[in-house]
PDB file of N, CA and C in Angstrom:
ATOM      1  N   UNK A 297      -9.525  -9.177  -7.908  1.00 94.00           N
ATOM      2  CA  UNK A 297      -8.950  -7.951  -7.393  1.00 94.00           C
ATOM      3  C   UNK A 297      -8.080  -8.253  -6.184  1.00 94.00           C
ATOM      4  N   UNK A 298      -6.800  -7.360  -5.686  1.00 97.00           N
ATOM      5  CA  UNK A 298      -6.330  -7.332  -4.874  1.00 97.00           C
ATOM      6  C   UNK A 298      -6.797  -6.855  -3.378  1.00 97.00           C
ATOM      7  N   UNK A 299      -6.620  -7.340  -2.687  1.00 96.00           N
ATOM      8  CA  UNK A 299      -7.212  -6.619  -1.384  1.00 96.00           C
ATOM      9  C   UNK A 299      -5.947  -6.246  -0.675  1.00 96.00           C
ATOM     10  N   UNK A 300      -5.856  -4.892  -0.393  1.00 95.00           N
ATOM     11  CA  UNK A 300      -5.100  -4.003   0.591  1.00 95.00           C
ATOM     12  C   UNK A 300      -5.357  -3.868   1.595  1.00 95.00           C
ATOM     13  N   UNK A 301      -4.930  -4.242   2.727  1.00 92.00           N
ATOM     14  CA  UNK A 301      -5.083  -4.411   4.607  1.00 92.00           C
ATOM     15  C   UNK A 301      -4.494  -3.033   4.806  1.00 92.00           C
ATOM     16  N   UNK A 302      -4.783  -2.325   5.331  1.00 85.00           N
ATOM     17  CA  UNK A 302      -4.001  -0.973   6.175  1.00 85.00           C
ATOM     18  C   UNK A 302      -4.320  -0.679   6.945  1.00 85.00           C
ATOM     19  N   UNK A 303      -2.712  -0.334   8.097  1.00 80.00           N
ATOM     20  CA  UNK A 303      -3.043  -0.215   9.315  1.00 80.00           C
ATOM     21  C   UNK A 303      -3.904   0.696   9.727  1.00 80.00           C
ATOM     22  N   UNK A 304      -4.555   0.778  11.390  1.00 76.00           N
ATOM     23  CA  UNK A 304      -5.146   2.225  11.316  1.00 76.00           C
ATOM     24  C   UNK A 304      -4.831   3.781  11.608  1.00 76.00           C
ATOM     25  N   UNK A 305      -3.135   3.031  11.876  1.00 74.00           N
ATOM     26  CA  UNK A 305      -2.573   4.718  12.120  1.00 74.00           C
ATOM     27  C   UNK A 305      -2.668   5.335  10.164  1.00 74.00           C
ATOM     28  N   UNK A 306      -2.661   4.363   9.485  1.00 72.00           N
ATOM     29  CA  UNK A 306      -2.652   4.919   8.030  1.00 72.00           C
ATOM     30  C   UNK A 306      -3.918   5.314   7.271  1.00 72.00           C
ATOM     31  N   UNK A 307      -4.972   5.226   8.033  1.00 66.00           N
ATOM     32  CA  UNK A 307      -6.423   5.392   7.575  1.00 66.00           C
ATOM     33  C   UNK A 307      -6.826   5.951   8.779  1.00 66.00           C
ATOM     34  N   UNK A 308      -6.509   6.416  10.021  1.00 66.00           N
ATOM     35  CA  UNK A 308      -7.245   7.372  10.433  1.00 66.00           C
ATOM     36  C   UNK A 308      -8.183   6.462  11.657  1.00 66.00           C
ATOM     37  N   UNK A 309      -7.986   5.393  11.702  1.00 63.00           N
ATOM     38  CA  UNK A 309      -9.679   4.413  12.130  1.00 63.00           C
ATOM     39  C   UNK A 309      -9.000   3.470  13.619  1.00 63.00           C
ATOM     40  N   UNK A 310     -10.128   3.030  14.180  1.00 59.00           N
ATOM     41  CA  UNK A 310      -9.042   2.281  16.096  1.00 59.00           C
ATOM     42  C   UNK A 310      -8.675   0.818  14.910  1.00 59.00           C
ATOM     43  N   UNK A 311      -9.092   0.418  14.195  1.00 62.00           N
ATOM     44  CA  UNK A 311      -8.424  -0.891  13.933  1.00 62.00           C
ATOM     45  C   UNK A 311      -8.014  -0.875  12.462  1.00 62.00           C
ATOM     46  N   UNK A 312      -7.230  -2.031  11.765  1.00 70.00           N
ATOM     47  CA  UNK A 312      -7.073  -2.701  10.405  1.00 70.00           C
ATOM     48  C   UNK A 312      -8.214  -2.782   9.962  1.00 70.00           C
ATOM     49  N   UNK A 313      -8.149  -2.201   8.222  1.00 84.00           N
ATOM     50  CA  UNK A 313      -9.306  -2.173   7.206  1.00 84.00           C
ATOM     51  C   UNK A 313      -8.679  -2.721   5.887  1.00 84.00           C
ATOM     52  N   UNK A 314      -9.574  -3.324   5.293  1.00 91.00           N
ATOM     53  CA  UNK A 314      -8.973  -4.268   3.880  1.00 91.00           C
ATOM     54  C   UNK A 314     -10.092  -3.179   2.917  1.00 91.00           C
ATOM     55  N   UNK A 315      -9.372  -3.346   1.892  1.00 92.00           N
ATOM     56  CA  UNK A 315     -10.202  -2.583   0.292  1.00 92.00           C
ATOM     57  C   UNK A 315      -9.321  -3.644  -0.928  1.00 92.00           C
ATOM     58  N   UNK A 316     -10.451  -4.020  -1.945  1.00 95.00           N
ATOM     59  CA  UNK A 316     -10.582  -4.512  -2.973  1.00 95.00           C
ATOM     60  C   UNK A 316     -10.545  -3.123  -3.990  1.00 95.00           C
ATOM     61  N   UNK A 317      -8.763  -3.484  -4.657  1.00 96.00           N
ATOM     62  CA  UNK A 317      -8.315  -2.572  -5.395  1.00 96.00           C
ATOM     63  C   UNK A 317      -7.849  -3.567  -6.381  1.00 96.00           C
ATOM     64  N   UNK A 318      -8.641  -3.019  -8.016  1.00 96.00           N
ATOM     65  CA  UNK A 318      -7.663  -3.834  -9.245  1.00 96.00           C
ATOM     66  C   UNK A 318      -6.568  -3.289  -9.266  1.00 96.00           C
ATOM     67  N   UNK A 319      -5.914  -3.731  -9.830  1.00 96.00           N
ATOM     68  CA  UNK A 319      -4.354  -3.806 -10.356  1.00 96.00           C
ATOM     69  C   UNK A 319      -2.994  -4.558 -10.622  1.00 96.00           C
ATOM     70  N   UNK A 320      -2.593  -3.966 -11.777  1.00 97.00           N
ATOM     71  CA  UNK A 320      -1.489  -5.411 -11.626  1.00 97.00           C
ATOM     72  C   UNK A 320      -0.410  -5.088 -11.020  1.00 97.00           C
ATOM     73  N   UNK A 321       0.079  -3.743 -10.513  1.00 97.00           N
ATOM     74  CA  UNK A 321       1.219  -3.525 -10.172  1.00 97.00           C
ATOM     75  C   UNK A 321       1.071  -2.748  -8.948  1.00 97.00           C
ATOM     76  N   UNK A 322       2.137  -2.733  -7.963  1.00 97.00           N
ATOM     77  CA  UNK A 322       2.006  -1.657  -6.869  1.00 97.00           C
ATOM     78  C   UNK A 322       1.355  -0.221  -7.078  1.00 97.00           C
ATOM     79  N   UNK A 323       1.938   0.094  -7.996  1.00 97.00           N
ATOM     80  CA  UNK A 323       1.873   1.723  -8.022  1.00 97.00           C
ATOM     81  C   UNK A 323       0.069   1.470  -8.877  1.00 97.00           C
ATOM     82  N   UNK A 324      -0.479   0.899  -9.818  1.00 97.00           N
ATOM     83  CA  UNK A 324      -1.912   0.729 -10.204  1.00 97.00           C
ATOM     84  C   UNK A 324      -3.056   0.751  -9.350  1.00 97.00           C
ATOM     85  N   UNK A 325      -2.343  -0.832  -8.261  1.00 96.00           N
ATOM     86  CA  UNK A 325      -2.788  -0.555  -6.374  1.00 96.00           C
ATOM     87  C   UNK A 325      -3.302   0.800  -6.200  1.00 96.00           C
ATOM     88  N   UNK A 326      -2.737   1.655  -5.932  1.00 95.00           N
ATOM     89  CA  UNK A 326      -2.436   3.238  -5.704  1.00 95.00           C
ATOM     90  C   UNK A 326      -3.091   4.007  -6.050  1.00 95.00           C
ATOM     91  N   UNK A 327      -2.660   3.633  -7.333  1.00 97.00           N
ATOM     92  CA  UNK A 327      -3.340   5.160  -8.337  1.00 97.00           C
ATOM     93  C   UNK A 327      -5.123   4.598  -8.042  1.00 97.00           C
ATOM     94  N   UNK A 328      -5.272   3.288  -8.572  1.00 96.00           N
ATOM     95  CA  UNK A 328      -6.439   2.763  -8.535  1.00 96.00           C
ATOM     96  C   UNK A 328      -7.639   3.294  -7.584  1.00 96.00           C
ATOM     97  N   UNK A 329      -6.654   3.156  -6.036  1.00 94.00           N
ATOM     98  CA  UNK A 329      -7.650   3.202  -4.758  1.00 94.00           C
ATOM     99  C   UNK A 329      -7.945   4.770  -4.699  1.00 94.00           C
ATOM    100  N   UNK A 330      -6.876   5.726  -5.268  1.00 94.00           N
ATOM    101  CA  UNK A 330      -6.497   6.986  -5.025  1.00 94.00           C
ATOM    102  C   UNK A 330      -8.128   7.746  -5.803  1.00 94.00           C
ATOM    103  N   UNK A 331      -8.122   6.787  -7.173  1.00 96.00           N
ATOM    104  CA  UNK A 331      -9.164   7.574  -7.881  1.00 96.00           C
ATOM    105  C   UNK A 331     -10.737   7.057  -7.285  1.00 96.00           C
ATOM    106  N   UNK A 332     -10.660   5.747  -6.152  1.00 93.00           N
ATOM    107  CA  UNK A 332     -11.828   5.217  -5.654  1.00 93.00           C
ATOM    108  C   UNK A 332     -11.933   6.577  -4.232  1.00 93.00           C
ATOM    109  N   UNK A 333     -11.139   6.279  -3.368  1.00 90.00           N
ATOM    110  CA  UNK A 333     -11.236   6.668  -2.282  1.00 90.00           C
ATOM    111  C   UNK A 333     -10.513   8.420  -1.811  1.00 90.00           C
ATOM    112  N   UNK A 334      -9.599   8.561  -3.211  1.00 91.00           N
ATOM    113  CA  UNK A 334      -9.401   9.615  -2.256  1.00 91.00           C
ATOM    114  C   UNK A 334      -7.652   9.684  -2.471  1.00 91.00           C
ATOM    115  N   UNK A 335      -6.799  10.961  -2.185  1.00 93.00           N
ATOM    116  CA  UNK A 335      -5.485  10.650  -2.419  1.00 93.00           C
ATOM    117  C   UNK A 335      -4.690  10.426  -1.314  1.00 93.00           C
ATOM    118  N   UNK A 336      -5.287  10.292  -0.341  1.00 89.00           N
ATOM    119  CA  UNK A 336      -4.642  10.249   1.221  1.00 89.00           C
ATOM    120  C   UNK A 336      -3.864   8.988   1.470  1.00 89.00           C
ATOM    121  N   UNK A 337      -4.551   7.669   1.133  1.00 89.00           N
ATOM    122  CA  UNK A 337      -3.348   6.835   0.966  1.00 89.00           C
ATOM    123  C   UNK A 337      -2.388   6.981   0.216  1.00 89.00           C
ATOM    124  N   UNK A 338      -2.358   6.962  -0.992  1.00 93.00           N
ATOM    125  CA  UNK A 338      -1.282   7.198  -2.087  1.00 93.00           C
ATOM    126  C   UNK A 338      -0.292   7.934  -1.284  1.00 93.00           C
ATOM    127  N   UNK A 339      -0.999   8.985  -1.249  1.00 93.00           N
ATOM    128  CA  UNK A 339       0.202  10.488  -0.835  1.00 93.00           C
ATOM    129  C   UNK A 339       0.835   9.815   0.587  1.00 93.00           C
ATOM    130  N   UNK A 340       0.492   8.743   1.454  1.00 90.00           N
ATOM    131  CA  UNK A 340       0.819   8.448   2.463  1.00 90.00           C
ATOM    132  C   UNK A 340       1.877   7.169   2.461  1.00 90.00           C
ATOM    133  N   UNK A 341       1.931   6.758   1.403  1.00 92.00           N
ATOM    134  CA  UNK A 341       2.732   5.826   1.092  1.00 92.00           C
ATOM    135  C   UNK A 341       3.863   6.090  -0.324  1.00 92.00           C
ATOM    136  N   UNK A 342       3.667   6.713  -1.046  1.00 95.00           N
ATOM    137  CA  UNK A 342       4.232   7.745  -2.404  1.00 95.00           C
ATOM    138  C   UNK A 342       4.720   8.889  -2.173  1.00 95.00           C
ATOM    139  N   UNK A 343       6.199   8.853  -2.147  1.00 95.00           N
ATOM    140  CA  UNK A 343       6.871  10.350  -2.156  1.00 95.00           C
ATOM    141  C   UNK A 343       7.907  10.092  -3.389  1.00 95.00           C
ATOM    142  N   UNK A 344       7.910  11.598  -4.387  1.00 95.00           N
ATOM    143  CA  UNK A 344       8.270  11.334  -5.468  1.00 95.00           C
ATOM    144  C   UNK A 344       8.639  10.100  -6.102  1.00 95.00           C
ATOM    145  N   UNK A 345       7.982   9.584  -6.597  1.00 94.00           N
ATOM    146  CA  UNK A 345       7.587   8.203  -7.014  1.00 94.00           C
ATOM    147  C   UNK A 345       8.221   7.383  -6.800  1.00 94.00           C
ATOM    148  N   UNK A 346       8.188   7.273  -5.541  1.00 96.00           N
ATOM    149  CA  UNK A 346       8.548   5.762  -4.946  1.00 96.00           C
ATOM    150  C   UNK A 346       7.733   5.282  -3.933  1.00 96.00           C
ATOM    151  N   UNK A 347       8.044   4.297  -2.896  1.00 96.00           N
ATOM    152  CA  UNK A 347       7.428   4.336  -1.473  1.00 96.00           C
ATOM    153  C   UNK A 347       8.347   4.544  -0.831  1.00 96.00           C
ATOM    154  N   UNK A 348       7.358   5.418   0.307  1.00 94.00           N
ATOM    155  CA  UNK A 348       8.165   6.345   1.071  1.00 94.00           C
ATOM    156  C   UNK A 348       9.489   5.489   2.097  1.00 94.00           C
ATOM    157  N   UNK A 349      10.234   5.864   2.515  1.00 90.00           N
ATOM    158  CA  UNK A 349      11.816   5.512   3.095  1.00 90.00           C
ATOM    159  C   UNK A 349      10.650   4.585   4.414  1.00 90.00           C
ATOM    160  N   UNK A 350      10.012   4.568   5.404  1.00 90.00           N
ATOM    161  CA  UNK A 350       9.886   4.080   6.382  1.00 90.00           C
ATOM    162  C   UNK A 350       8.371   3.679   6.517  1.00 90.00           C
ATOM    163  N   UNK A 351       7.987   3.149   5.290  1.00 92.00           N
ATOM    164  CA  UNK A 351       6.445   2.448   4.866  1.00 92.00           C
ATOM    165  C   UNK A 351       7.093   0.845   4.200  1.00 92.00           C
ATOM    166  N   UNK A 352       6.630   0.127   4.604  1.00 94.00           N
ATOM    167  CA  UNK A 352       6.663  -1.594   4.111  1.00 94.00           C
ATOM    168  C   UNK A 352       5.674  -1.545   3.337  1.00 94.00           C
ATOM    169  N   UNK A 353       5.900  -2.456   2.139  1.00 96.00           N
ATOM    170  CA  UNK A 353       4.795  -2.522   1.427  1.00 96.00           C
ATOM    171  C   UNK A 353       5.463  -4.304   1.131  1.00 96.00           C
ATOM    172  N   UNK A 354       4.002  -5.313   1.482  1.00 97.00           N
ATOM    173  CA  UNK A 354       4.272  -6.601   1.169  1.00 97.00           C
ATOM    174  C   UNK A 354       2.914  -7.337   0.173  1.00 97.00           C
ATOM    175  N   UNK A 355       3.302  -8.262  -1.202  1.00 98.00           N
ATOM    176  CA  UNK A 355       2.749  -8.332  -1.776  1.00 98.00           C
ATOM    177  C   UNK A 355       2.783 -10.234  -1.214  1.00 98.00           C
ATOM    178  N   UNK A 356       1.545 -11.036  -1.123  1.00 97.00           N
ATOM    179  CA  UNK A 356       1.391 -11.839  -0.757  1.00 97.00           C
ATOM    180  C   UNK A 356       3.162 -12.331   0.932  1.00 97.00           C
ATOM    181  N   UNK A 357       2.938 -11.593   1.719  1.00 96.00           N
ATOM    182  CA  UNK A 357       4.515 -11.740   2.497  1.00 96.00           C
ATOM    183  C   UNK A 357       5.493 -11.362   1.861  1.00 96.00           C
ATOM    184  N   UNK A 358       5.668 -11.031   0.655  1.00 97.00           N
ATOM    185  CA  UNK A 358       7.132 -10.555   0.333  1.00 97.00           C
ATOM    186  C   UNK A 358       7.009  -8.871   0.241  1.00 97.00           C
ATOM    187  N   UNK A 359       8.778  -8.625   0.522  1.00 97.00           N
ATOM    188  CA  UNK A 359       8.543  -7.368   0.677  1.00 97.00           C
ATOM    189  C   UNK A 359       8.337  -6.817  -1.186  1.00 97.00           C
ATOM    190  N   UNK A 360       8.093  -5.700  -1.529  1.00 96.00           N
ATOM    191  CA  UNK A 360       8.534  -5.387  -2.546  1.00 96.00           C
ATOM    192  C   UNK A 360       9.484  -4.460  -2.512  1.00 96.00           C
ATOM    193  N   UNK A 361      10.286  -4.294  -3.596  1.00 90.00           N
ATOM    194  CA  UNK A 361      11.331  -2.869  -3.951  1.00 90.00           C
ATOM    195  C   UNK A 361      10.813  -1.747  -4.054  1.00 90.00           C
ATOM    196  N   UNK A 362       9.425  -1.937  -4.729  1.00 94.00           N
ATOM    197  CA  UNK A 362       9.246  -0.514  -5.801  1.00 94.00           C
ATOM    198  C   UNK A 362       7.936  -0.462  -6.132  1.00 94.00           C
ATOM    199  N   UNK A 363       7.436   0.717  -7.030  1.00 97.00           N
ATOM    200  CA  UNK A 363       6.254   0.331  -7.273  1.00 97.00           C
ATOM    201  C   UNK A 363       5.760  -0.184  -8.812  1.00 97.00           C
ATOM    202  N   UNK A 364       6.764  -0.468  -9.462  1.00 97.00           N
ATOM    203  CA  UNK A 364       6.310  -1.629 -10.027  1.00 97.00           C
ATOM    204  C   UNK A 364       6.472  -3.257  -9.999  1.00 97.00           C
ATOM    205  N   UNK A 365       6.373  -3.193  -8.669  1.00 97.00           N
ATOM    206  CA  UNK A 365       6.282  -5.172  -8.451  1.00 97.00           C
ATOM    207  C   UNK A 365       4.875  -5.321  -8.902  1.00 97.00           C
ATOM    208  N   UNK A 366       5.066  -6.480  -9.554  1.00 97.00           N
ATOM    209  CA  UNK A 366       3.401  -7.436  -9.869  1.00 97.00           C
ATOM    210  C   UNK A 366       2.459  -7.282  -8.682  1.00 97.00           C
ATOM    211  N   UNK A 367       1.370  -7.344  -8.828  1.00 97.00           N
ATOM    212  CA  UNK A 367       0.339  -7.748  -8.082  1.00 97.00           C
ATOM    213  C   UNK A 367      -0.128  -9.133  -8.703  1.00 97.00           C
ATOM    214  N   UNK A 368      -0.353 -10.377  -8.372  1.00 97.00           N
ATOM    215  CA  UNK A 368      -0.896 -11.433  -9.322  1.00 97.00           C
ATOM    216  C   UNK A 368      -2.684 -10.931  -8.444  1.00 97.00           C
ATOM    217  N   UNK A 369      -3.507 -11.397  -9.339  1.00 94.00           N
ATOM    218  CA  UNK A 369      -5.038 -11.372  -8.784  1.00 94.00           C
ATOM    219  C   UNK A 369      -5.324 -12.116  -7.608  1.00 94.00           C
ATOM    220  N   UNK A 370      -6.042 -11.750  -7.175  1.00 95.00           N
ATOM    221  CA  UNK A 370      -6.628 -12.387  -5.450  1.00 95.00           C
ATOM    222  C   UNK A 370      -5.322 -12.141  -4.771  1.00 95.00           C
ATOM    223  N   UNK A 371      -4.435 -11.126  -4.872  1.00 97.00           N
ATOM    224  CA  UNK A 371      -3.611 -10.995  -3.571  1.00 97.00           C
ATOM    225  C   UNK A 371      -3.627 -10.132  -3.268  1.00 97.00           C
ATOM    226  N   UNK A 372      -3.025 -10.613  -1.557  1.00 97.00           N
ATOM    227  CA  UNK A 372      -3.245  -9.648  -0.053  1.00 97.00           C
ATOM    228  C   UNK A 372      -1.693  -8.855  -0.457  1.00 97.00           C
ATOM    229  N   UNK A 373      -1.926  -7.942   0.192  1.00 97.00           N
ATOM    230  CA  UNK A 373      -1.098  -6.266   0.237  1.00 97.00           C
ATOM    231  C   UNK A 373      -1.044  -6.010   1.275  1.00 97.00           C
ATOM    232  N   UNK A 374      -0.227  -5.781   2.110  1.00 95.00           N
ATOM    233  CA  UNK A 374      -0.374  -5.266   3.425  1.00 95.00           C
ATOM    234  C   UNK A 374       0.761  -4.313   3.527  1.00 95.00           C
ATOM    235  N   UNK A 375       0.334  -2.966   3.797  1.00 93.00           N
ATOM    236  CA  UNK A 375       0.891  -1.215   4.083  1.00 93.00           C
ATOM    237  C   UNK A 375       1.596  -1.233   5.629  1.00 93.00           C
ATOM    238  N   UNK A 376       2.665  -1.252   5.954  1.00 91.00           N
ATOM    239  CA  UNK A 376       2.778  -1.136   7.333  1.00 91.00           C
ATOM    240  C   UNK A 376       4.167  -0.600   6.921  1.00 91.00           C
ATOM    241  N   UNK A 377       4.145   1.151   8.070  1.00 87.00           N
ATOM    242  CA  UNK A 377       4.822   1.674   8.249  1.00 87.00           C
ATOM    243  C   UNK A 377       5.675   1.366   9.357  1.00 87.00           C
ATOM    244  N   UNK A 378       7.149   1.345   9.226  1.00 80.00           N
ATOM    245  CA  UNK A 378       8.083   1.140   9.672  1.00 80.00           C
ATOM    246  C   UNK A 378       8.558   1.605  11.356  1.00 80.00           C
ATOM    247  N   UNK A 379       8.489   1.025  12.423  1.00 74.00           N
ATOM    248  CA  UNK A 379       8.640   0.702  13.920  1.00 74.00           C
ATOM    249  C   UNK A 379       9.933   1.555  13.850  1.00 74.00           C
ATOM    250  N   UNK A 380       9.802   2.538  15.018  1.00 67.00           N
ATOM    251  CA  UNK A 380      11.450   2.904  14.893  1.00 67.00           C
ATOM    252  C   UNK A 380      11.010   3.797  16.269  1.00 67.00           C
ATOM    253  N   UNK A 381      11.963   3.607  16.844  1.00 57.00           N
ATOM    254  CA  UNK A 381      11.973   4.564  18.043  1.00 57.00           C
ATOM    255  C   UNK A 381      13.412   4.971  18.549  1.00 57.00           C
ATOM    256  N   UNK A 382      12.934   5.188  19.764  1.00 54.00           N
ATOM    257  CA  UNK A 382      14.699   5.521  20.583  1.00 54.00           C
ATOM    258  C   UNK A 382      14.671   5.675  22.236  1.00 54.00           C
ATOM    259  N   UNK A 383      15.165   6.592  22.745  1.00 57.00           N
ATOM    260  CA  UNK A 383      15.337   6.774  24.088  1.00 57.00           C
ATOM    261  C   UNK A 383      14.913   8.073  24.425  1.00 57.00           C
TER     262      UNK A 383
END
């Protein structure tokens, strides 16, 4: 299974939490954890089926496009929404 790291502004929690989610593809990731845990990630990273404009989604360090990039088994996922500020 894949394990998903997410930050804790994206789960609610003071630090980073990992979950063991099957799947072979991003969006499986998703749906997968969605029907374990709940739809709050999904919906937090998924706007009309894509990922959302200012969420990173990286499958072993690479970024992905979309949500159907591969997942290969035993890989890390890491959710990190996008740094942006101003003045």
């Amino acid at each position: 299974m894949a394990t998903i790291k997410l930050p804790a502004v994206l789960v609610g929690g003071s630090s980073t939490s990992e979950v063991e989610v099957a799947g072979e593809t991003v969006r499986e990731l998703f749906e997968n954890h969605a029907d374990e845990h709940g739809p709050e990630l999904r919906d937090s990273v998924i706007e009309d089926g894509d990922i959302k404009e200012f969420i990173n989604v990286y499958v072993e360090g690479t970024p992905v496009d979309g949500l159907d990039a591969d997942v290969p088994e035993d890989a890390q996922v890491r959710v990190i929404p996008a740094a942006s500020g101003g003045r």
